[in-house]
XYZ file of C-alpha atoms in Angstrom:
416
model
C 107.396 145.539 73.075
C 110.124 145.826 70.431
C 110.857 142.106 70.709
C 107.146 141.271 70.277
C 106.975 143.560 67.254
C 110.082 141.929 65.762
C 108.658 138.437 66.341
C 105.410 139.572 64.724
C 107.283 140.836 61.655
C 109.250 137.588 61.424
C 106.004 135.595 61.639
C 104.458 137.714 58.875
C 107.549 137.284 56.695
C 107.500 133.520 57.182
C 103.767 133.291 56.590
C 104.107 135.048 53.235
C 106.491 132.469 51.749
C 104.765 130.368 49.110
C 105.109 126.655 49.796
C 105.645 124.203 46.932
C 105.300 121.071 49.033
C 104.479 117.993 46.952
C 104.772 119.908 43.679
C 106.739 118.231 40.901
C 108.764 119.135 37.842
C 108.162 116.799 34.905
C 110.198 116.436 31.731
C 108.028 115.579 28.720
C 109.446 114.417 25.381
C 106.967 115.251 22.608
C 107.671 113.421 19.341
C 104.318 113.875 17.550
C 101.805 116.656 16.902
C 99.437 114.821 19.277
C 102.001 115.122 22.075
C 102.381 118.862 21.425
C 98.582 119.295 21.493
C 98.370 117.305 24.740
C 100.902 119.619 26.449
C 99.087 122.731 25.200
C 95.754 121.308 26.410
C 97.306 120.630 29.831
C 98.385 124.269 30.012
C 94.835 125.406 29.206
C 93.186 123.136 31.759
C 95.393 123.874 34.768
C 98.092 126.171 36.105
C 101.310 124.974 34.471
C 104.601 126.741 35.197
C 106.790 126.275 32.116
C 110.481 126.051 32.948
C 111.753 125.199 29.488
C 110.583 126.354 27.011
C 109.033 129.415 28.624
C 105.444 128.932 27.453
C 103.004 126.498 25.819
C 103.255 128.500 22.581
C 106.907 127.514 22.252
C 106.338 123.747 22.576
C 107.403 121.857 19.448
C 108.210 118.298 18.427
C 111.532 116.811 19.610
C 112.329 119.523 22.151
C 112.134 118.458 25.811
C 109.563 120.302 27.881
C 110.129 120.908 31.610
C 106.974 121.848 33.518
C 106.228 122.512 37.172
C 102.820 121.139 38.210
C 100.856 122.095 41.367
C 100.432 119.292 43.936
C 96.641 119.285 43.437
C 97.065 118.250 39.792
C 99.975 115.799 39.922
C 97.871 112.620 40.064
C 95.755 113.815 37.146
C 98.897 114.653 35.127
C 100.324 111.202 35.950
C 97.160 109.558 34.620
C 97.100 111.650 31.435
C 100.795 111.021 30.726
C 100.556 107.297 31.412
C 97.563 107.020 29.072
C 99.495 108.796 26.338
C 102.530 107.214 24.689
C 104.679 110.275 25.355
C 107.968 109.583 27.089
C 108.271 111.449 30.394
C 110.219 111.517 33.648
C 110.204 113.362 36.948
C 113.112 115.810 37.337
C 112.144 117.116 40.781
C 110.048 114.931 43.086
C 109.276 117.585 45.705
C 109.885 121.185 44.676
C 109.749 122.552 48.234
C 112.410 120.094 49.418
C 114.602 121.108 46.472
C 114.122 124.830 47.243
C 115.214 124.221 50.832
C 118.177 122.111 49.693
C 119.355 124.798 47.251
C 120.388 127.213 49.976
C 122.798 125.152 52.037
C 123.655 125.389 55.721
C 123.865 128.982 56.940
C 125.760 128.261 60.148
C 128.899 130.075 58.957
C 128.419 133.863 59.081
C 124.944 133.803 57.529
C 124.760 137.598 57.654
C 127.751 138.192 55.396
C 127.927 138.297 51.620
C 129.606 135.306 49.957
C 130.617 134.681 46.341
C 129.854 130.968 46.704
C 126.377 131.427 48.239
C 123.181 132.940 46.907
C 122.805 136.415 48.393
C 119.592 138.272 49.150
C 119.033 141.716 47.609
C 119.899 143.450 50.907
C 123.261 141.664 51.002
C 123.955 142.468 47.339
C 123.133 146.134 47.900
C 125.498 146.337 50.900
C 128.162 144.447 48.920
C 127.943 146.951 46.039
C 128.710 149.791 48.452
C 131.598 147.984 50.123
C 133.213 146.576 46.964
C 133.063 150.029 45.325
C 134.551 151.754 48.380
C 137.308 149.140 48.757
C 138.287 149.388 45.067
C 137.715 153.063 44.332
C 140.674 153.104 41.933
C 138.838 150.615 39.669
C 135.103 150.899 40.440
C 132.697 153.783 40.293
C 129.025 153.351 41.045
C 126.103 155.137 39.456
C 122.347 154.879 39.824
C 120.678 154.612 36.410
C 117.146 154.915 37.795
C 114.772 153.296 40.250
C 112.684 150.146 39.994
C 108.871 150.102 40.067
C 109.004 149.631 43.856
C 111.590 152.402 44.247
C 114.829 150.452 44.638
C 117.959 152.069 43.143
C 119.439 150.360 40.067
C 123.204 150.562 40.569
C 125.603 150.026 37.700
C 129.236 149.360 38.603
C 131.695 150.838 36.120
C 134.869 148.756 36.321
C 138.106 149.831 34.660
C 141.262 151.857 35.123
C 140.264 155.493 35.505
C 141.692 157.590 32.691
C 139.572 160.725 32.938
C 138.072 160.254 29.494
C 135.411 157.842 28.127
C 136.700 154.404 27.165
C 135.139 151.748 24.944
C 132.923 149.558 27.119
C 131.071 146.274 27.595
C 127.659 146.177 29.286
C 126.967 143.080 31.416
C 123.673 142.396 33.176
C 122.347 139.533 35.305
C 119.038 138.626 36.908
C 116.603 139.884 34.270
C 114.371 136.950 35.306
C 113.911 136.906 39.068
C 114.148 133.166 39.735
C 117.426 132.657 37.833
C 119.622 133.030 40.904
C 122.806 131.580 39.387
C 122.734 134.485 36.939
C 122.997 137.148 39.670
C 125.709 135.080 41.374
C 127.774 135.328 38.179
C 127.748 139.137 38.012
C 129.002 139.312 41.596
C 131.696 136.743 40.771
C 132.746 138.748 37.706
C 133.192 141.947 39.742
C 135.302 140.108 42.317
C 137.452 138.468 39.617
C 137.999 141.839 37.956
C 139.207 143.605 41.101
C 141.206 140.700 42.555
C 143.030 139.690 39.347
C 143.688 143.178 37.955
C 147.447 143.644 38.024
C 148.232 139.911 38.130
C 146.144 138.432 35.282
C 147.461 139.890 32.022
C 144.162 139.405 30.150
C 142.045 141.163 32.798
C 144.655 143.903 33.329
C 144.864 144.683 29.618
C 141.062 144.642 29.304
C 140.450 147.047 32.204
C 143.276 149.350 31.105
C 141.770 149.758 27.670
C 138.051 149.231 28.300
C 135.398 149.632 30.985
C 132.853 146.997 31.956
C 129.476 148.273 33.125
C 127.930 145.639 35.415
C 124.275 145.612 36.471
C 124.356 142.836 39.111
C 120.561 142.525 39.372
C 118.363 143.822 36.561
C 114.973 142.806 37.984
C 115.550 143.796 41.610
C 111.891 143.871 42.715
C 111.299 140.406 41.300
C 114.528 139.037 42.791
C 113.657 140.368 46.236
C 110.205 138.792 45.855
C 111.770 135.358 45.146
C 113.533 135.591 48.518
C 110.624 136.922 50.549
C 107.521 135.473 48.964
C 107.593 133.218 45.885
C 110.825 131.461 44.889
C 109.422 130.708 41.415
C 108.572 134.313 40.451
C 109.969 135.389 37.065
C 108.607 138.794 36.002
C 108.843 142.361 37.282
C 106.433 143.469 40.047
C 104.604 146.346 38.340
C 100.839 146.801 38.683
C 98.513 147.267 35.700
C 95.035 148.734 35.761
C 92.316 146.269 34.844
C 94.155 143.188 36.140
C 95.273 141.803 39.480
C 98.192 139.998 37.769
C 101.527 141.634 38.496
C 104.550 142.331 36.323
C 105.746 141.744 32.783
C 108.610 139.717 31.370
C 111.444 142.257 31.070
C 113.057 140.142 28.357
C 109.922 140.485 26.201
C 109.615 144.219 26.849
C 112.410 145.642 24.685
C 111.553 147.248 21.355
C 112.788 144.397 19.155
C 109.932 142.790 17.211
C 107.932 143.645 20.329
C 105.029 141.326 21.239
C 105.179 139.261 18.047
C 106.743 135.772 18.310
C 107.014 133.763 21.531
C 105.339 136.347 23.751
C 101.891 136.961 25.230
C 99.644 139.995 25.544
C 97.955 138.396 28.574
C 99.126 140.195 31.772
C 98.824 136.933 33.715
C 101.278 135.113 31.437
C 104.903 134.594 32.481
C 105.931 135.868 29.041
C 103.674 138.951 29.067
C 105.286 141.549 26.800
C 103.996 144.545 28.779
C 101.522 147.235 27.722
C 104.057 148.789 25.307
C 107.817 148.565 24.598
C 109.737 149.724 27.702
C 106.540 149.845 29.779
C 108.640 148.339 32.584
C 110.674 151.087 34.238
C 113.649 148.745 34.735
C 113.776 148.064 30.986
C 113.455 151.771 30.197
C 116.283 152.626 32.630
C 118.656 150.096 31.027
C 117.633 151.048 27.473
C 118.111 154.762 28.254
C 121.562 154.086 29.713
C 122.700 152.022 26.723
C 121.249 154.550 24.243
C 123.046 157.376 26.048
C 126.346 155.468 25.899
C 125.911 153.704 22.570
C 128.928 155.408 21.017
C 131.216 153.633 23.530
C 129.368 150.346 24.227
C 130.963 147.728 21.964
C 129.457 144.550 23.462
C 126.336 143.585 25.389
C 126.240 140.399 27.490
C 123.156 139.264 29.409
C 123.216 136.254 31.713
C 120.255 133.905 32.252
C 119.654 130.278 33.267
C 119.154 127.456 32.461
C 120.019 125.281 29.388
C 123.786 125.714 28.746
C 123.532 127.858 25.638
C 125.349 130.847 24.199
C 122.844 132.718 22.051
C 123.029 135.732 19.783
C 120.535 137.534 17.481
C 118.017 136.960 16.303
C 115.317 135.586 18.589
C 112.447 137.696 17.223
C 113.060 136.413 13.693
C 114.368 133.306 11.961
C 116.379 135.630 9.733
C 120.127 135.454 10.316
C 121.874 138.553 11.644
C 124.057 140.513 9.200
C 127.097 139.524 11.292
C 125.975 135.909 11.744
C 129.222 134.256 10.611
C 131.412 136.319 12.936
C 129.003 136.046 15.894
C 128.806 132.268 15.422
C 132.568 131.893 15.140
C 133.081 133.892 18.345
C 130.331 131.967 20.181
C 131.889 128.636 19.188
C 135.329 129.743 20.381
C 133.919 131.143 23.648
C 132.000 127.944 24.410
C 135.139 125.899 23.686
C 136.978 128.003 26.268
C 134.149 127.387 28.754
C 134.113 123.624 28.135
C 137.892 123.379 28.593
C 137.638 123.748 32.377
C 135.089 121.132 33.532
C 133.828 119.637 30.270
C 130.439 121.378 30.517
C 128.837 121.261 27.072
C 127.244 124.427 25.668
C 125.400 124.918 22.402
C 126.063 128.189 20.520
C 123.699 129.718 17.959
C 121.034 132.288 17.095
C 118.153 132.335 19.590
C 115.197 131.564 17.321
C 116.686 128.450 15.740
C 118.761 127.232 18.709
C 115.939 127.245 21.266
C 112.739 129.007 20.173
C 111.566 132.359 18.835
C 111.037 135.069 21.460
C 110.481 138.726 20.618
C 111.348 141.759 22.734
C 114.681 140.476 24.052
C 117.492 142.705 25.239
C 120.195 141.100 23.059
C 118.203 141.612 19.823
C 117.422 145.189 20.854
C 121.086 145.981 21.617
C 122.195 144.439 18.313
C 119.661 146.465 16.321
C 120.843 149.578 18.160
C 124.321 148.936 16.750
C 126.001 146.906 19.521
C 127.405 144.207 17.261
C 128.688 141.741 19.853
C 125.433 140.965 21.645
C 125.170 137.671 23.545
C 122.875 135.814 25.933
C 124.299 133.140 28.222
C 121.969 130.437 29.542
C 124.012 128.975 32.404
C 123.897 125.545 34.070
C 122.233 123.139 34.112
C 120.160 121.258 31.524
C 117.226 120.564 33.847
C 118.283 118.265 36.687
C 117.957 121.205 39.093
C 116.739 123.838 36.645
C 116.343 127.178 38.439
C 117.367 125.560 41.734
C 121.045 124.974 40.980
C 122.727 124.049 44.304
C 125.181 126.462 45.895
C 127.915 123.842 45.458
C 127.737 124.559 41.709
C 128.125 128.359 41.954
C 131.944 128.257 41.928
C 132.419 125.877 38.959
C 129.638 127.563 36.986
C 131.142 131.010 37.494
C 134.710 129.844 36.857
C 133.854 128.286 33.493
C 131.582 131.178 32.473
C 134.404 133.652 33.245
C 136.522 131.931 30.585
C 133.855 132.482 27.924
C 133.121 136.081 28.965
C 136.835 136.923 29.030
C 137.247 135.315 25.611
C 134.479 137.507 24.158
C 135.821 140.608 25.921
C 139.370 140.042 24.663
C 138.097 139.490 21.121
C 136.087 142.724 21.261
C 139.137 144.532 22.681
C 141.210 143.379 19.693
C 138.634 144.763 17.229
C 138.849 148.291 18.673
């Protein structure tokens, strides 16, 4: 009976996975107002999943647009694009095949956590317990609240224990559910911290003088949903009365120019700003934690993908931040450190002018709260795989990103 029940549950789990068979990701290169209008009209006439930029509203001339098109509409999109004079190419021929290729062979201990594989939420949760227990001299774990679906949000406090509060850096990953390489980086960072403390002078000095608060997965409900149901899910999983559409974009839900530029008040949009600032419990939990500790938090780093950018405020305004010159100088130096390892090119700059305006972001909110060194990383790649970066790229991506994060952390340490 138990076996039958288990098989039934497995069948249900498999049946719930959304298939993307035959679906394609196109790259469009708009160079005229007509091209921009064409893309916006496409988005109105069918279900278009914007990969970059994040919505039709953000489409402008001379910025490449990556869109995921349902299989039922691909031939129509082909026809429309071929009739227009807009340059275009196919980045991903079959999205389902790419999804399956992203998670490589699981023959070697598939049940165990690995820093060079993508790990499900259950594995990450178990890993947080074990890594904290194994490194109790350096890591303490605290729950800062629960998600909409009731999962605990664990923050790992990493640093030499001194018995009194130390200046700190807050690092979060996985604010958007489908950006798996982001969550992989936070796990990598924790491992680097505990395994190189005592041997790497930079890390040792940092953790002696400062603490790093790491939130390995910000949007846990959404992340779990990308594993169990829809790999392309982005938002939280909250329910709203009056609509069957679930979730809001947590990175449009902070109280920083909330719901103005580059957002949507439509609950079905991928960039829905929520019913009010901090309507999403995950956002409120993080904001409450940072507010409570704002006297000690000296830097805020949030990790996303993709595009290879290092952004800083502002995204909700074209106005330059008061500390623009210093933030730009630090971003340029940090990206140089990153590039030094594998030659990966990053572009540093303020969000609104470097990519597109987007209000309600966590980095703008932290900066306005008084956390001067506030940065957003957009990790690899520039669109070849997009959100489906292969596991073979986890190690190099994390290694190079560590150099930039350590550069920022060391700089902040020196300013104390």
